[in-house]
């Protein structure tokens, strides 16, 4: 950072890659309307479409069907017809790591790159607790934004995920966990013992800025929240944004999930450096959009994420300013210990400092737990997953973030 003038740091980069749909498309992640259209295209009469969509929806999202053959309530002819034109393909899990505390990470390979391009891989992290299981999903390969403390932001390649690839992450997680009606549940230490499902919560906190891939993220979340399918309540889904102000109102209106804001600084001059998007949408406009977020109440608070950077944003007067800044907004504050990566221009705040910072927040009436990172053992063993070391910190970050969000 030091040698580069702030004004030279690009606010954002443009997506370099595009998704190329396969000749035989997958029905995973399609909206009900798109499914009806897909059925119409293979000759299902309009009067039949709604009922057929309902059947397919149930097989896909309640039972986790991986082939049309399994859909025994659908006529044999229609199953054959579906099989000729469509698939139920999801992304492929190419590696799995299971931590002693039950945290699981899957390396997920996407298809659909332009000819000659390598398939992309993203990570999906599952964090179990006694009363819930939280899945951390990615919305993009890489990220168009350039937050200076974030490893994803340094990656050159960017591609938006499709709704199918976002829902596909839920599908593969539930496949691996046996979290479908009629499937044999995976057993092991750390898995939730309460409730009837292993994946009960979703956080959009993996790679990418979800509000820069709005339509796909919206469509995917609406599939996940549909009460006749995956049926994860919108109150159990959290979308994290670095502050794409004009999209926050749309997110409220069209998605309606819980919101998390990556705040990280209480002054514009500092936030401009940490989250360069702040130059476009400064703190005051961001907080105004938060105040106007529909459905806010003490039971439905906005989470403010604050990464602890040693000597940068971690003074006690920063903590006090943070409390003042959020006054009047129903809020939760999540302090995230900075996860270092090779070449990162920051260090994590000292533990004592994090505790002092957190005490001020606590004294102001906010619960501010700073948790021990989950899945440490598998993070350490990240090199065993196929990929290069530079991916390691992206994974650590994701696990940490998701861990920090499961309150
Ligand atoms: N792009 C979205 C969602 C993904 S990032 C966003 O920025 O909100 C999820 C959270 O992890 C964000 O709060 C992000 O700022 C934080 N984060 C990124 N890199 C980190 C790191 N190295 N250490 C700790 N937290 C990090
Ligand atoms: Fe993108 Fe979020 Fe990382 Fe910023 S913190 S670069 S918005 S993924």
Short mmCIF file of C-alpha atoms and ligand atoms in Angstrom, two decimals:
data_model
loop_
_atom_site.label_atom_id
_atom_site.label_comp_id
_atom_site.label_asym_id
_atom_site.label_seq_id
_atom_site.Cartn_x
_atom_site.Cartn_y
_atom_site.Cartn_z
CA UNK A 1 0.00 0.00 0.00
CA UNK A 2 2.65 2.47 1.03
CA UNK A 3 4.12 3.18 -2.40
CA UNK A 4 0.74 3.59 -4.03
CA UNK A 5 -1.25 6.77 -3.80
CA UNK A 6 -4.76 6.22 -2.61
CA UNK A 7 -6.21 7.85 -5.70
CA UNK A 8 -4.36 5.30 -7.84
CA UNK A 9 -6.08 2.35 -6.27
CA UNK A 10 -8.83 1.38 -8.64
CA UNK A 11 -12.23 1.43 -7.09
CA UNK A 12 -13.28 -1.66 -8.92
CA UNK A 13 -12.36 -3.92 -11.81
CA UNK A 14 -14.57 -5.22 -14.57
CA UNK A 15 -15.48 -8.89 -14.83
CA UNK A 16 -13.05 -10.61 -17.15
CA UNK A 17 -14.82 -13.84 -17.69
CA UNK A 18 -18.25 -14.90 -18.66
CA UNK A 19 -20.33 -17.95 -18.03
CA UNK A 20 -21.00 -20.21 -20.98
CA UNK A 21 -24.18 -22.24 -20.46
CA UNK A 22 -23.96 -25.93 -21.33
CA UNK A 23 -25.88 -27.31 -24.30
CA UNK A 24 -28.00 -29.33 -21.89
CA UNK A 25 -28.90 -26.95 -19.07
CA UNK A 26 -29.31 -27.89 -15.43
CA UNK A 27 -32.63 -27.18 -13.76
CA UNK A 28 -30.93 -26.54 -10.41
CA UNK A 29 -31.43 -22.97 -9.20
CA UNK A 30 -34.12 -22.04 -11.75
CA UNK A 31 -37.08 -20.05 -10.49
CA UNK A 32 -40.52 -21.63 -10.63
CA UNK A 33 -41.35 -19.39 -13.60
CA UNK A 34 -38.20 -20.47 -15.46
CA UNK A 35 -38.96 -24.11 -14.70
CA UNK A 36 -42.47 -23.72 -16.11
CA UNK A 37 -40.94 -22.22 -19.22
CA UNK A 38 -38.46 -25.08 -19.51
CA UNK A 39 -41.37 -27.51 -19.28
CA UNK A 40 -43.32 -25.55 -21.88
CA UNK A 41 -40.33 -25.76 -24.21
CA UNK A 42 -40.51 -29.56 -24.20
CA UNK A 43 -44.21 -29.64 -24.82
CA UNK A 44 -45.82 -29.74 -21.35
CA UNK A 45 -49.24 -28.07 -21.71
CA UNK A 46 -49.69 -24.78 -19.83
CA UNK A 47 -52.49 -26.23 -17.68
CA UNK A 48 -50.09 -28.93 -16.42
CA UNK A 49 -47.05 -26.79 -15.81
CA UNK A 50 -47.76 -25.57 -12.30
CA UNK A 51 -48.38 -29.07 -10.98
CA UNK A 52 -45.29 -30.47 -12.71
CA UNK A 53 -43.13 -27.64 -11.39
CA UNK A 54 -44.37 -28.42 -7.87
CA UNK A 55 -43.45 -32.09 -8.28
CA UNK A 56 -39.99 -31.37 -9.64
CA UNK A 57 -39.44 -28.74 -6.94
CA UNK A 58 -40.22 -31.28 -4.25
CA UNK A 59 -37.91 -33.93 -5.69
CA UNK A 60 -35.09 -31.47 -6.17
CA UNK A 61 -35.23 -29.40 -3.01
CA UNK A 62 -36.85 -31.66 -0.42
CA UNK A 63 -35.45 -35.02 -1.50
CA UNK A 64 -32.29 -33.89 -3.27
CA UNK A 65 -32.93 -35.94 -6.42
CA UNK A 66 -29.86 -36.24 -8.61
CA UNK A 67 -31.62 -37.83 -11.58
CA UNK A 68 -35.03 -37.52 -13.22
CA UNK A 69 -35.33 -41.30 -12.83
CA UNK A 70 -35.85 -40.84 -9.08
CA UNK A 71 -38.91 -38.64 -9.61
CA UNK A 72 -41.40 -41.48 -9.39
CA UNK A 73 -44.46 -39.26 -9.12
CA UNK A 74 -43.67 -37.84 -12.56
CA UNK A 75 -44.83 -39.92 -15.53
CA UNK A 76 -42.23 -42.14 -17.17
CA UNK A 77 -42.59 -40.39 -20.53
CA UNK A 78 -42.06 -36.95 -19.02
CA UNK A 79 -39.03 -38.17 -17.07
CA UNK A 80 -37.49 -39.46 -20.28
CA UNK A 81 -38.33 -36.24 -22.05
CA UNK A 82 -36.77 -34.17 -19.24
CA UNK A 83 -33.67 -36.33 -19.33
CA UNK A 84 -33.24 -35.74 -23.06
CA UNK A 85 -33.20 -31.96 -22.66
CA UNK A 86 -32.06 -31.11 -19.16
CA UNK A 87 -29.89 -32.25 -16.27
CA UNK A 88 -29.95 -31.89 -12.49
CA UNK A 89 -26.23 -31.19 -12.44
CA UNK A 90 -24.67 -29.30 -9.57
CA UNK A 91 -21.08 -28.18 -9.23
CA UNK A 92 -18.60 -30.94 -8.36
CA UNK A 93 -16.97 -31.31 -4.95
CA UNK A 94 -13.30 -32.00 -5.65
CA UNK A 95 -12.03 -32.04 -2.06
CA UNK A 96 -13.46 -32.16 1.42
CA UNK A 97 -11.91 -31.37 4.78
CA UNK A 98 -13.52 -32.11 8.11
CA UNK A 99 -12.28 -30.42 11.26
CA UNK A 100 -12.22 -32.06 14.66
CA UNK A 101 -14.89 -29.53 15.73
CA UNK A 102 -17.13 -30.58 12.84
CA UNK A 103 -16.45 -27.62 10.52
CA UNK A 104 -16.40 -28.82 6.93
CA UNK A 105 -14.96 -27.26 3.84
CA UNK A 106 -15.61 -28.28 0.31
CA UNK A 107 -13.62 -27.24 -2.71
CA UNK A 108 -16.24 -26.89 -5.43
CA UNK A 109 -15.41 -26.91 -9.13
CA UNK A 110 -17.58 -24.88 -11.47
CA UNK A 111 -18.17 -25.73 -15.09
CA UNK A 112 -19.25 -23.31 -17.76
CA UNK A 113 -16.02 -21.47 -18.52
CA UNK A 114 -15.36 -20.27 -22.05
CA UNK A 115 -13.45 -22.84 -24.17
CA UNK A 116 -9.77 -22.98 -23.25
CA UNK A 117 -10.26 -21.51 -19.82
CA UNK A 118 -9.52 -23.48 -16.67
CA UNK A 119 -12.51 -24.39 -14.53
CA UNK A 120 -12.83 -22.16 -11.50
CA UNK A 121 -12.95 -23.43 -7.96
CA UNK A 122 -14.72 -21.86 -5.03
CA UNK A 123 -15.00 -22.82 -1.39
CA UNK A 124 -18.04 -23.57 0.60
CA UNK A 125 -17.74 -23.77 4.40
CA UNK A 126 -20.14 -25.46 6.83
CA UNK A 127 -20.03 -24.46 10.49
CA UNK A 128 -22.11 -26.63 12.79
CA UNK A 129 -23.24 -25.71 16.29
CA UNK A 130 -25.60 -27.50 18.66
CA UNK A 131 -28.68 -25.63 17.52
CA UNK A 132 -27.82 -24.75 13.91
CA UNK A 133 -25.64 -25.41 10.91
CA UNK A 134 -24.45 -22.42 8.90
CA UNK A 135 -23.37 -22.58 5.31
CA UNK A 136 -21.13 -19.83 3.90
CA UNK A 137 -21.68 -19.29 0.17
CA UNK A 138 -19.79 -17.44 -2.56
CA UNK A 139 -21.45 -15.12 -5.07
CA UNK A 140 -18.54 -14.47 -7.44
CA UNK A 141 -15.23 -16.02 -8.42
CA UNK A 142 -12.92 -13.30 -7.09
CA UNK A 143 -14.43 -9.89 -6.46
CA UNK A 144 -14.79 -6.74 -8.53
CA UNK A 145 -13.93 -4.63 -5.49
CA UNK A 146 -10.50 -4.07 -4.03
CA UNK A 147 -10.68 -3.88 -0.25
CA UNK A 148 -7.08 -3.56 0.85
CA UNK A 149 -7.25 -6.10 3.70
CA UNK A 150 -9.08 -8.77 1.67
CA UNK A 151 -7.28 -11.44 -0.27
CA UNK A 152 -10.19 -12.06 -2.62
CA UNK A 153 -9.97 -8.42 -3.64
CA UNK A 154 -6.45 -8.95 -4.94
CA UNK A 155 -7.50 -11.64 -7.40
CA UNK A 156 -7.53 -10.62 -11.00
CA UNK A 157 -10.10 -13.04 -12.33
CA UNK A 158 -13.71 -12.30 -11.73
CA UNK A 159 -16.81 -14.07 -12.83
CA UNK A 160 -20.32 -13.75 -11.50
CA UNK A 161 -21.82 -17.02 -10.37
CA UNK A 162 -25.17 -18.02 -11.82
CA UNK A 163 -28.17 -18.61 -9.55
CA UNK A 164 -27.70 -22.31 -10.32
CA UNK A 165 -24.11 -22.21 -9.09
CA UNK A 166 -25.14 -20.43 -5.89
CA UNK A 167 -28.00 -22.85 -5.17
CA UNK A 168 -25.62 -25.61 -6.33
CA UNK A 169 -23.40 -24.89 -3.32
CA UNK A 170 -26.34 -25.62 -1.02
CA UNK A 171 -27.14 -28.78 -2.96
CA UNK A 172 -23.63 -30.21 -2.74
CA UNK A 173 -23.37 -29.34 0.95
CA UNK A 174 -26.64 -31.13 1.67
CA UNK A 175 -25.58 -34.05 -0.56
CA UNK A 176 -22.39 -34.45 1.49
CA UNK A 177 -24.23 -34.13 4.78
CA UNK A 178 -27.10 -36.41 3.84
CA UNK A 179 -29.40 -33.51 4.69
CA UNK A 180 -32.36 -34.53 2.51
CA UNK A 181 -35.67 -36.13 3.35
CA UNK A 182 -35.07 -39.86 3.25
CA UNK A 183 -31.25 -39.62 3.12
CA UNK A 184 -28.93 -41.07 5.67
CA UNK A 185 -27.55 -38.23 7.73
CA UNK A 186 -23.83 -37.87 8.08
CA UNK A 187 -22.75 -38.40 11.65
CA UNK A 188 -19.74 -37.02 13.44
CA UNK A 189 -18.68 -34.73 16.23
CA UNK A 190 -19.97 -31.18 16.36
CA UNK A 191 -23.04 -31.63 14.15
CA UNK A 192 -26.29 -29.99 15.30
CA UNK A 193 -28.37 -32.12 17.60
CA UNK A 194 -31.39 -29.83 17.72
CA UNK A 195 -33.81 -29.29 14.88
CA UNK A 196 -34.46 -31.55 11.93
CA UNK A 197 -31.86 -30.25 9.52
CA UNK A 198 -28.13 -29.92 9.28
CA UNK A 199 -28.10 -26.81 7.08
CA UNK A 200 -30.37 -24.34 8.86
CA UNK A 201 -28.67 -20.98 8.13
CA UNK A 202 -26.98 -19.36 5.15
CA UNK A 203 -24.49 -16.50 5.05
CA UNK A 204 -23.50 -14.85 1.75
CA UNK A 205 -19.97 -14.22 2.98
CA UNK A 206 -17.71 -16.26 0.78
CA UNK A 207 -15.98 -14.80 -2.23
CA UNK A 208 -17.47 -11.82 -3.99
CA UNK A 209 -19.73 -8.85 -3.48
CA UNK A 210 -23.30 -10.21 -3.58
CA UNK A 211 -24.86 -6.87 -4.50
CA UNK A 212 -22.68 -6.74 -7.63
CA UNK A 213 -24.34 -9.93 -8.78
CA UNK A 214 -27.77 -8.89 -7.68
CA UNK A 215 -30.14 -10.87 -9.91
CA UNK A 216 -28.40 -14.22 -9.50
CA UNK A 217 -28.05 -13.76 -5.74
CA UNK A 218 -31.68 -12.71 -5.43
CA UNK A 219 -32.96 -15.62 -7.53
CA UNK A 220 -30.80 -18.11 -5.62
CA UNK A 221 -31.92 -16.84 -2.22
CA UNK A 222 -35.56 -16.94 -3.27
CA UNK A 223 -35.12 -20.58 -4.27
CA UNK A 224 -33.47 -21.34 -0.93
CA UNK A 225 -36.22 -19.57 1.03
CA UNK A 226 -39.14 -21.16 -0.86
CA UNK A 227 -41.26 -22.89 1.78
CA UNK A 228 -42.00 -25.96 -0.37
CA UNK A 229 -38.34 -26.69 -1.02
CA UNK A 230 -35.11 -25.94 0.82
CA UNK A 231 -37.25 -23.72 3.05
CA UNK A 232 -34.60 -21.78 4.95
CA UNK A 233 -36.40 -18.80 6.44
CA UNK A 234 -35.21 -15.37 5.30
CA UNK A 235 -34.45 -14.59 8.92
CA UNK A 236 -31.84 -17.30 8.81
CA UNK A 237 -30.17 -15.95 5.68
CA UNK A 238 -27.65 -13.08 5.95
CA UNK A 239 -26.28 -11.11 3.04
CA UNK A 240 -23.03 -9.25 3.64
CA UNK A 241 -22.15 -6.22 1.56
CA UNK A 242 -19.22 -3.84 1.49
CA UNK A 243 -21.76 -1.05 1.02
CA UNK A 244 -23.26 -0.91 -2.48
CA UNK A 245 -25.67 1.77 -1.32
CA UNK A 246 -28.06 1.97 -4.32
CA UNK A 247 -28.66 -1.77 -4.14
CA UNK A 248 -29.44 -1.94 -0.42
CA UNK A 249 -33.02 -0.74 -0.84
CA UNK A 250 -33.52 -3.21 -3.69
CA UNK A 251 -32.10 -5.99 -1.54
CA UNK A 252 -34.63 -5.10 1.13
CA UNK A 253 -37.52 -4.98 -1.29
CA UNK A 254 -36.68 -7.91 -3.55
CA UNK A 255 -34.78 -10.30 -1.27
CA UNK A 256 -35.73 -9.33 2.29
CA UNK A 257 -33.01 -11.21 4.14
CA UNK A 258 -30.89 -10.13 7.10
CA UNK A 259 -28.23 -7.59 6.23
CA UNK A 260 -24.60 -7.39 7.28
CA UNK A 261 -22.46 -4.36 6.47
CA UNK A 262 -18.68 -4.50 6.19
CA UNK A 263 -18.02 -1.23 7.97
CA UNK A 264 -14.44 -1.63 9.25
CA UNK A 265 -13.81 2.07 9.86
CA UNK A 266 -15.61 4.98 11.48
CA UNK A 267 -14.03 7.77 9.41
CA UNK A 268 -14.28 8.29 5.66
CA UNK A 269 -10.55 8.94 5.17
CA UNK A 270 -9.71 5.54 6.63
CA UNK A 271 -12.63 3.68 5.10
CA UNK A 272 -11.64 5.09 1.69
CA UNK A 273 -8.41 3.12 2.07
CA UNK A 274 -9.81 -0.07 3.53
CA UNK A 275 -12.96 -0.29 1.41
CA UNK A 276 -12.31 1.89 -1.67
CA UNK A 277 -15.99 1.71 -2.61
CA UNK A 278 -16.43 4.20 0.25
CA UNK A 279 -15.18 6.91 -2.11
CA UNK A 280 -18.36 6.39 -4.09
CA UNK A 281 -20.69 5.73 -1.15
CA UNK A 282 -19.36 7.33 2.03
CA UNK A 283 -20.26 6.27 5.56
CA UNK A 284 -23.13 8.75 6.03
CA UNK A 285 -24.95 7.57 2.89
CA UNK A 286 -24.33 3.96 3.82
CA UNK A 287 -25.79 4.40 7.28
CA UNK A 288 -28.74 6.29 5.84
CA UNK A 289 -29.48 3.31 3.58
CA UNK A 290 -29.24 1.08 6.66
CA UNK A 291 -31.70 3.20 8.61
CA UNK A 292 -34.15 2.81 5.73
CA UNK A 293 -33.73 -0.95 5.42
CA UNK A 294 -37.22 -2.45 5.61
CA UNK A 295 -38.28 -4.47 8.62
CA UNK A 296 -35.59 -3.27 11.01
CA UNK A 297 -36.38 -3.84 14.66
CA UNK A 298 -34.59 -5.04 17.77
CA UNK A 299 -35.46 -8.55 16.70
CA UNK A 300 -34.18 -7.91 13.18
CA UNK A 301 -30.92 -6.03 13.48
CA UNK A 302 -28.29 -5.15 10.95
CA UNK A 303 -24.92 -6.72 11.67
CA UNK A 304 -21.91 -4.43 11.33
CA UNK A 305 -18.68 -6.25 10.62
CA UNK A 306 -15.48 -4.69 11.85
CA UNK A 307 -12.14 -6.30 11.03
CA UNK A 308 -9.52 -5.70 13.71
CA UNK A 309 -6.39 -4.22 12.14
CA UNK A 310 -3.48 -3.49 14.44
CA UNK A 311 -2.71 0.21 14.76
CA UNK A 312 -5.14 1.04 11.93
CA UNK A 313 -8.72 0.99 13.20
CA UNK A 314 -8.45 -0.53 16.66
CA UNK A 315 -8.06 2.37 19.12
CA UNK A 316 -10.47 2.76 21.98
CA UNK A 317 -11.62 6.07 20.55
CA UNK A 318 -12.48 4.16 17.35
CA UNK A 319 -14.62 1.85 19.49
CA UNK A 320 -16.39 4.81 21.08
CA UNK A 321 -16.91 6.46 17.71
CA UNK A 322 -18.36 3.20 16.39
CA UNK A 323 -20.92 3.12 19.16
CA UNK A 324 -21.85 6.76 18.50
CA UNK A 325 -22.11 6.20 14.77
CA UNK A 326 -24.55 3.32 15.09
CA UNK A 327 -26.80 5.06 17.58
CA UNK A 328 -30.43 4.67 16.61
CA UNK A 329 -29.86 1.75 14.22
CA UNK A 330 -30.93 -1.65 15.55
CA UNK A 331 -27.49 -3.21 15.25
CA UNK A 332 -25.21 -6.08 16.16
CA UNK A 333 -21.46 -5.63 15.98
CA UNK A 334 -19.17 -8.41 14.90
CA UNK A 335 -15.49 -7.93 15.56
CA UNK A 336 -13.50 -10.09 13.17
CA UNK A 337 -9.85 -10.84 13.95
CA UNK A 338 -7.92 -9.99 10.77
CA UNK A 339 -6.84 -13.08 8.89
CA UNK A 340 -3.41 -12.45 7.43
CA UNK A 341 -2.41 -13.54 3.94
CA UNK A 342 0.97 -13.52 2.17
CA UNK A 343 1.92 -9.93 1.41
CA UNK A 344 -0.99 -8.44 3.35
CA UNK A 345 -0.23 -4.86 4.41
CA UNK A 346 -1.89 -5.35 7.82
CA UNK A 347 -1.59 -7.33 11.01
CA UNK A 348 -4.29 -8.57 13.35
CA UNK A 349 -4.79 -6.44 16.45
CA UNK A 350 -3.35 -7.82 19.69
CA UNK A 351 -5.76 -9.98 21.59
CA UNK A 352 -5.78 -7.66 24.62
CA UNK A 353 -6.66 -4.75 22.35
CA UNK A 354 -9.52 -6.68 20.78
CA UNK A 355 -10.79 -7.41 24.28
CA UNK A 356 -10.57 -3.78 25.36
CA UNK A 357 -12.30 -2.69 22.13
CA UNK A 358 -14.99 -5.28 22.61
CA UNK A 359 -15.55 -4.21 26.24
CA UNK A 360 -16.48 -0.69 25.11
CA UNK A 361 -18.98 -2.10 22.66
CA UNK A 362 -20.35 -4.42 25.32
CA UNK A 363 -20.67 -1.56 27.83
CA UNK A 364 -22.70 0.35 25.25
CA UNK A 365 -25.24 -2.46 25.30
CA UNK A 366 -24.17 -4.63 22.37
CA UNK A 367 -23.26 -8.26 22.71
CA UNK A 368 -19.84 -8.40 21.08
CA UNK A 369 -18.50 -11.88 21.21
CA UNK A 370 -15.10 -12.48 19.70
CA UNK A 371 -14.97 -16.17 19.11
CA UNK A 372 -12.22 -18.66 18.80
CA UNK A 373 -11.86 -19.48 15.15
CA UNK A 374 -13.50 -22.72 14.10
CA UNK A 375 -11.93 -25.41 12.02
CA UNK A 376 -8.40 -24.32 12.82
CA UNK A 377 -6.98 -27.78 12.29
CA UNK A 378 -8.26 -28.02 8.73
CA UNK A 379 -7.24 -24.47 7.95
CA UNK A 380 -3.74 -25.44 8.89
CA UNK A 381 -3.97 -28.38 6.58
CA UNK A 382 -5.24 -26.32 3.70
CA UNK A 383 -2.30 -27.19 1.50
CA UNK A 384 -3.80 -30.65 1.28
CA UNK A 385 -6.59 -29.25 -0.78
CA UNK A 386 -5.36 -29.23 -4.31
CA UNK A 387 -4.77 -25.55 -4.67
CA UNK A 388 -1.97 -23.04 -4.41
CA UNK A 389 -1.01 -21.39 -1.13
CA UNK A 390 -2.55 -18.12 -2.20
CA UNK A 391 -5.94 -19.73 -1.85
CA UNK A 392 -5.25 -20.66 1.72
CA UNK A 393 -6.03 -17.34 3.24
CA UNK A 394 -9.20 -16.96 1.21
CA UNK A 395 -10.37 -20.14 2.88
CA UNK A 396 -9.32 -19.10 6.31
CA UNK A 397 -11.13 -15.88 5.83
CA UNK A 398 -14.31 -17.52 4.80
CA UNK A 399 -14.35 -19.93 7.70
CA UNK A 400 -13.61 -17.15 10.10
CA UNK A 401 -16.24 -14.87 8.74
CA UNK A 402 -18.91 -17.47 8.75
CA UNK A 403 -17.87 -18.42 12.25
CA UNK A 404 -18.19 -14.82 13.31
CA UNK A 405 -21.68 -14.61 11.87
CA UNK A 406 -23.39 -17.51 13.51
CA UNK A 407 -24.76 -15.66 16.53
N1 LIG B 1 -18.04 -8.87 -0.27
C1 LIG B 1 -18.89 -8.96 0.84
C2 LIG B 1 -19.06 -10.35 1.39
C3 LIG B 1 -17.82 -11.22 1.49
S1 LIG B 1 -16.61 -10.72 2.59
C4 LIG B 1 -18.41 -7.99 1.93
O1 LIG B 1 -17.33 -7.45 1.78
O2 LIG B 1 -19.16 -7.79 2.87
C5 LIG B 1 -17.26 -11.12 4.21
C6 LIG B 1 -16.55 -10.39 5.37
O3 LIG B 1 -15.17 -10.80 5.58
C7 LIG B 1 -16.49 -8.92 5.12
O4 LIG B 1 -16.86 -8.22 6.28
C8 LIG B 1 -15.04 -8.71 4.79
O5 LIG B 1 -14.70 -7.39 4.96
C9 LIG B 1 -14.36 -9.67 5.73
N2 LIG B 1 -12.95 -9.95 5.37
C10 LIG B 1 -12.36 -9.92 4.17
N3 LIG B 1 -11.05 -10.21 4.27
C11 LIG B 1 -10.79 -10.45 5.56
C12 LIG B 1 -9.62 -10.82 6.29
N4 LIG B 1 -8.44 -10.98 5.68
N5 LIG B 1 -9.71 -10.98 7.62
C13 LIG B 1 -10.91 -10.83 8.24
N6 LIG B 1 -12.06 -10.50 7.61
C14 LIG B 1 -12.00 -10.29 6.28
FE1 LIG B 2 -14.84 -8.00 -2.23
FE2 LIG B 2 -15.89 -8.22 0.23
FE3 LIG B 2 -13.29 -8.76 -0.24
FE4 LIG B 2 -14.14 -6.25 -0.36
S1 LIG B 2 -14.13 -7.59 1.46
S2 LIG B 2 -12.78 -7.24 -1.85
S3 LIG B 2 -16.17 -6.52 -1.24
S4 LIG B 2 -15.04 -9.90 -1.02
#
